[in-house]
Short mmCIF file of C-alpha atoms in Angstrom, two decimals:
data_model
loop_
_atom_site.label_atom_id
_atom_site.label_comp_id
_atom_site.label_asym_id
_atom_site.label_seq_id
_atom_site.Cartn_x
_atom_site.Cartn_y
_atom_site.Cartn_z
CA MET M 1 -16.95 -20.35 -9.64
CA MET M 2 -14.34 -18.88 -12.03
CA SER M 3 -14.01 -22.12 -13.96
CA VAL M 4 -17.79 -22.47 -14.24
CA ALA M 5 -17.98 -18.89 -15.52
CA ALA M 6 -15.34 -19.70 -18.14
CA GLY M 7 -17.36 -22.72 -19.21
CA LEU M 8 -20.53 -20.65 -19.46
CA CYS M 9 -18.66 -18.21 -21.71
CA ARG M 10 -17.54 -21.02 -23.98
CA SER M 11 -21.17 -22.12 -24.27
CA GLY M 12 -22.26 -18.66 -25.42
CA MET M 13 -23.45 -17.12 -22.17
CA HIS M 14 -22.29 -13.81 -20.65
CA PRO M 15 -21.53 -14.46 -16.97
CA TRP M 16 -20.87 -11.97 -14.20
CA VAL M 17 -19.03 -13.25 -11.12
CA TYR M 18 -19.30 -11.52 -7.74
CA SER M 19 -17.63 -11.98 -4.36
CA ILE M 20 -15.59 -10.18 -1.73
CA ALA M 21 -12.45 -8.97 -3.51
CA PRO M 22 -9.85 -11.44 -2.11
CA PHE M 23 -12.02 -14.31 -3.33
CA CYS M 24 -12.01 -12.80 -6.82
CA TYR M 25 -8.29 -12.25 -7.36
CA ALA M 26 -6.29 -14.09 -4.68
CA ARG M 27 -7.84 -17.49 -3.95
CA PRO M 28 -8.88 -18.30 -7.57
CA PHE M 29 -5.88 -16.69 -9.28
CA GLU M 30 -4.93 -19.83 -11.23
CA GLN M 31 -8.47 -20.26 -12.56
CA VAL M 32 -8.68 -16.60 -13.59
CA ARG M 33 -5.29 -16.84 -15.30
CA ASN M 34 -5.69 -20.19 -17.03
CA ASP M 35 -9.42 -20.58 -17.65
CA ILE M 36 -10.44 -16.98 -18.33
CA CYS M 37 -7.50 -14.82 -19.42
CA MET M 38 -5.55 -17.34 -21.50
CA HIS M 39 -8.70 -17.92 -23.55
CA ASP M 40 -9.62 -14.21 -23.59
CA LEU M 41 -13.12 -14.92 -22.33
CA PRO M 42 -15.43 -11.98 -21.44
CA VAL M 43 -16.07 -12.94 -17.83
CA ARG M 44 -16.91 -9.86 -15.75
CA ILE M 45 -15.50 -10.21 -12.25
CA VAL M 46 -17.11 -7.88 -9.70
CA ALA M 47 -15.05 -7.55 -6.51
CA GLY M 48 -16.56 -5.98 -3.40
CA GLY M 49 -14.54 -4.09 -0.78
CA GLY M 50 -11.51 -2.72 -2.60
CA GLY M 51 -8.65 -1.46 -0.45
CA PHE M 52 -9.44 -1.45 3.28
CA GLY M 53 -13.17 -1.63 2.59
CA TYR M 54 -13.78 -4.53 4.97
CA GLY M 55 -12.07 -2.71 7.83
CA VAL M 56 -12.05 -4.68 11.09
CA ALA M 57 -12.35 -8.00 9.24
CA GLY M 58 -8.58 -7.75 8.92
CA PRO M 59 -5.96 -8.41 6.24
CA THR M 60 -7.50 -11.63 4.93
CA HIS M 61 -10.47 -9.55 3.79
CA HIS M 62 -8.57 -6.52 2.48
CA ALA M 63 -7.72 -6.07 -1.21
CA LEU M 64 -4.45 -4.15 -1.28
CA GLU M 65 -2.70 -5.69 -4.28
CA ASP M 66 -5.65 -6.69 -6.46
CA CYS M 67 -5.21 -4.09 -9.22
CA GLY M 68 -1.56 -4.99 -9.64
CA VAL M 69 -2.25 -8.72 -9.64
CA MET M 70 -5.08 -8.53 -12.16
CA SER M 71 -3.45 -5.98 -14.47
CA THR M 72 -0.50 -8.36 -14.99
CA LEU M 73 -2.77 -10.90 -16.69
CA GLN M 74 -3.03 -10.94 -20.45
CA ASN M 75 -6.28 -9.57 -21.88
CA MET M 76 -7.50 -8.37 -18.44
CA MET M 77 -8.73 -4.80 -17.85
CA VAL M 78 -9.19 -3.41 -14.33
CA TYR M 79 -12.02 -0.96 -13.68
CA ALA M 80 -12.03 1.19 -10.52
CA PRO M 81 -15.14 3.40 -10.36
CA SER M 82 -14.89 6.60 -8.35
CA PHE M 83 -18.61 7.27 -7.83
CA SER M 84 -21.82 5.27 -7.59
CA SER M 85 -22.92 6.93 -10.83
CA ASP M 86 -19.95 5.29 -12.57
CA PHE M 87 -21.34 1.85 -11.92
CA GLU M 88 -24.22 2.05 -14.38
CA MET M 89 -21.93 3.37 -17.12
CA ILE M 90 -19.36 0.63 -16.47
CA VAL M 91 -21.99 -2.12 -16.47
CA GLU M 92 -23.25 -0.85 -19.81
CA GLU M 93 -19.70 -0.78 -21.21
CA LEU M 94 -18.84 -4.24 -19.91
CA SER M 95 -22.05 -5.65 -21.37
CA HIS M 96 -20.43 -5.15 -24.79
CA TYR M 97 -16.79 -5.71 -23.79
CA ARG M 98 -15.40 -8.91 -25.32
CA HIS M 99 -12.45 -9.49 -22.95
CA PRO M 100 -11.94 -10.33 -19.26
CA ALA M 101 -12.68 -7.49 -16.83
CA TYR M 102 -12.15 -6.93 -13.11
CA LEU M 103 -14.47 -4.37 -11.49
CA ARG M 104 -13.22 -3.09 -8.12
CA VAL M 105 -16.18 -1.82 -6.10
CA ALA M 106 -15.70 0.43 -3.08
CA ARG M 107 -17.84 2.70 -0.91
CA ASN M 108 -19.18 5.83 -2.58
CA GLU M 109 -17.48 8.83 -0.91
CA MET M 110 -18.45 11.56 -3.30
CA PRO M 111 -18.63 15.07 -1.77
CA GLU M 112 -22.06 16.49 -1.05
CA ASN M 113 -23.66 19.11 -3.29
CA VAL M 114 -21.46 18.46 -6.31
CA GLU M 115 -22.23 16.80 -9.61
CA PRO M 116 -20.31 13.68 -10.66
CA PRO M 117 -18.88 13.41 -14.18
CA ARG M 118 -21.45 12.27 -16.71
CA THR M 119 -19.01 10.23 -18.77
CA PHE M 120 -16.69 7.39 -17.90
CA GLU M 121 -13.09 7.75 -19.09
CA ILE M 122 -9.65 6.61 -17.98
CA PHE M 123 -8.78 10.09 -16.66
CA ARG M 124 -11.29 12.73 -15.56
CA LEU M 125 -10.69 16.22 -14.19
CA LEU M 126 -12.85 16.72 -11.09
CA ALA M 127 -11.67 20.07 -9.75
CA THR M 128 -9.53 22.94 -11.01
CA GLY M 129 -6.69 24.17 -8.83
CA THR M 130 -3.66 26.41 -8.83
CA ARG M 131 -0.62 24.79 -7.22
CA GLY M 132 -0.32 21.05 -7.74
CA LEU M 133 -2.13 18.01 -9.06
CA ILE M 134 -3.57 15.00 -7.24
CA MET M 135 -4.64 11.87 -9.06
CA GLY M 136 -6.63 9.26 -7.15
CA LEU M 137 -7.37 5.70 -8.17
CA GLY M 138 -11.06 4.89 -8.05
CA ALA M 139 -12.69 5.89 -4.77
CA MET M 140 -9.51 7.62 -3.57
CA ALA M 141 -10.28 10.41 -6.04
CA CYS M 142 -13.22 11.25 -3.77
CA VAL M 143 -10.90 11.55 -0.79
CA ALA M 144 -8.83 14.02 -2.82
CA TRP M 145 -11.97 15.88 -3.92
CA ASN M 146 -13.24 16.18 -0.34
CA MET M 147 -9.81 17.46 0.72
CA TYR M 148 -9.90 20.01 -2.11
CA LEU M 149 -13.21 21.42 -0.88
CA LYS M 150 -11.82 21.88 2.64
CA SER M 151 -8.45 23.34 1.65
CA PRO M 152 -7.60 27.07 1.50
CA GLU M 153 -7.92 28.72 -1.90
CA ASN M 154 -4.19 29.33 -2.23
CA ILE M 155 -3.23 25.64 -2.07
CA LYS M 156 -6.07 23.97 -3.96
CA PRO M 157 -4.71 21.37 -6.41
CA PHE M 158 -6.15 20.08 -9.65
CA VAL M 159 -7.96 16.82 -8.82
CA TRP M 160 -8.11 13.94 -11.29
CA ALA M 161 -9.68 10.50 -11.12
CA CYS M 162 -8.13 7.46 -12.78
CA SER M 163 -10.62 4.68 -13.44
CA THR M 164 -8.90 1.89 -15.40
CA LEU M 165 -5.62 -0.03 -15.43
CA PRO M 166 -3.43 -0.65 -17.33
CA PHE M 167 -2.94 2.37 -19.58
CA ASP M 168 -0.09 3.82 -21.63
CA ALA M 169 1.27 7.18 -22.73
CA ASP M 170 -1.25 7.54 -25.56
CA ASP M 171 -4.06 7.58 -23.00
CA LEU M 172 -2.77 10.77 -21.33
CA ASN M 173 -4.94 13.55 -22.75
CA ASP M 174 -3.58 16.97 -23.69
CA VAL M 175 -4.97 18.76 -20.62
CA LEU M 176 -3.42 16.25 -18.24
CA ARG M 177 -0.07 16.34 -20.06
CA LYS M 178 0.05 20.14 -19.84
CA GLN M 179 -0.73 20.15 -16.13
CA ILE M 180 1.84 17.45 -15.33
CA GLU M 181 4.51 19.63 -16.93
CA GLU M 182 3.43 22.92 -15.37
CA VAL M 183 2.28 22.25 -11.78
CA GLU M 184 4.64 22.41 -8.80
CA TRP M 185 3.98 18.85 -7.69
CA LEU M 186 2.12 15.69 -8.64
CA VAL M 187 0.63 13.41 -5.98
CA VAL M 188 -0.64 9.90 -6.74
CA LEU M 189 -3.13 8.57 -4.19
CA GLU M 190 -4.25 4.94 -3.98
CA ASP M 191 -5.44 2.41 -1.39
CA HIS M 192 -3.16 -0.18 -2.96
CA VAL M 193 0.44 -1.27 -2.47
CA ALA M 194 3.14 0.57 -4.43
CA ASN M 195 3.87 -2.29 -6.82
CA GLY M 196 1.47 -2.68 -9.73
CA GLY M 197 -0.83 0.19 -8.82
CA LEU M 198 -1.60 3.59 -10.26
CA GLY M 199 1.75 5.11 -9.23
CA GLY M 200 3.80 2.67 -11.27
CA HIS M 201 1.53 2.78 -14.30
CA LEU M 202 1.44 6.58 -14.30
CA ALA M 203 5.21 6.96 -13.83
CA ARG M 204 5.86 4.68 -16.81
CA ALA M 205 3.31 6.51 -18.98
CA ILE M 206 4.81 9.88 -18.05
CA LEU M 207 8.31 8.72 -18.99
CA GLU M 208 7.12 7.21 -22.25
CA ALA M 209 5.37 10.49 -23.07
CA GLY M 210 8.57 12.44 -22.42
CA LEU M 211 6.99 14.49 -19.63
CA HIS M 212 8.96 15.94 -16.71
CA PRO M 213 6.98 16.60 -13.52
CA ARG M 214 8.81 18.86 -11.09
CA MET M 215 7.97 16.66 -8.10
CA PHE M 216 6.37 13.18 -8.00
CA VAL M 217 4.90 12.00 -4.68
CA HIS M 218 3.33 8.56 -4.29
CA ARG M 219 0.93 7.91 -1.40
CA TYR M 220 0.12 4.19 -1.20
CA VAL M 221 -0.59 1.40 1.29
CA LYS M 222 2.47 0.51 3.36
CA GLY M 223 0.74 -2.13 5.45
CA TYR M 224 -0.35 -2.59 9.05
CA ILE M 225 1.98 -0.07 10.60
CA SER M 226 0.72 -0.25 14.18
CA GLY M 227 -0.01 -3.98 14.08
CA LEU M 228 -3.64 -3.21 14.91
CA TYR M 229 -6.83 -3.65 12.88
CA GLY M 230 -9.63 -1.13 12.69
CA SER M 231 -12.01 0.67 10.39
CA GLN M 232 -11.24 1.66 6.83
CA GLU M 233 -10.59 5.20 8.03
CA PHE M 234 -8.21 3.93 10.74
CA HIS M 235 -6.06 2.13 8.17
CA ARG M 236 -6.15 5.05 5.77
CA GLU M 237 -5.06 7.42 8.52
CA GLU M 238 -1.99 5.44 9.51
CA ASN M 239 -1.05 4.94 5.87
CA GLY M 240 -1.29 8.65 5.07
CA LEU M 241 -4.38 8.21 2.89
CA SER M 242 -7.03 10.03 4.93
CA LEU M 243 -8.49 13.45 4.25
CA LYS M 244 -6.53 14.97 7.15
CA THR M 245 -3.16 13.47 6.21
CA LEU M 246 -3.69 14.47 2.60
CA LEU M 247 -4.44 18.05 3.58
CA ASP M 248 -1.26 18.08 5.68
CA LEU M 249 0.71 16.80 2.68
CA VAL M 250 -0.70 19.40 0.29
CA THR M 251 0.04 22.17 2.79
CA THR M 252 3.62 20.98 3.19
CA LEU M 253 4.21 20.66 -0.56
CA SER M 254 2.80 24.13 -1.16
CA ASP M 255 5.06 25.60 1.55
CA VAL M 256 8.08 23.93 -0.07
CA GLY M 257 7.04 25.36 -3.44
CA GLU M 258 6.82 28.86 -2.02
CA GLN M 259 10.26 28.56 -0.44
CA GLY M 260 11.67 27.34 -3.75
CA THR M 261 10.34 30.39 -5.58
#
């Protein structure tokens, strides 16, 4: 499928390729690398079920290292929409994008009775807080946003969504830079392994920008801790990525900050 898409590109067509995520980045990795990326062909790869999206189907159907794998390839850009409304904007952008792209699609978990951002950017501020800052990759930004709405006023963090990888220091906007320097703690949240994900990309960009966060906490996928398989929420819970575990983390970090002052 990937090789055919590359051939269609060379013949002047504009192919989109869709499958469950592991069959977009893992099984056909050599074809994506050699046939698409080495020739810088604008094949748009749409991957369904990012993170633990396929739940009880088990690890063969989970996509826990896809962003890292794809962002290592030359000319490839990874897109991770946070909301269903992002999809239309991304499709429009990719229709004119002249390089390979990987679109990681997950379940829409946007909070009720709030308006999604009307523009698509690498970094977007979703909610204004007081104590710390949480940045979520793709759909995980919604988990952070839902947590924000349920948290007490005195510990509400700033909530940001990151929607593309890779990025560099120049992509950090002035508002984000200022908050990284001033807040008590910075939490990175992603349903992805530590290597190659948002945490690593953001840490490098922060260092290159000369910024100095007071505390950097990375919440990422550690694996199948109990040895059991279950729903997406089950796996998030035991990896510390659920709404409840995130609220516990924010509460703990805020308590530490108060003790430090």
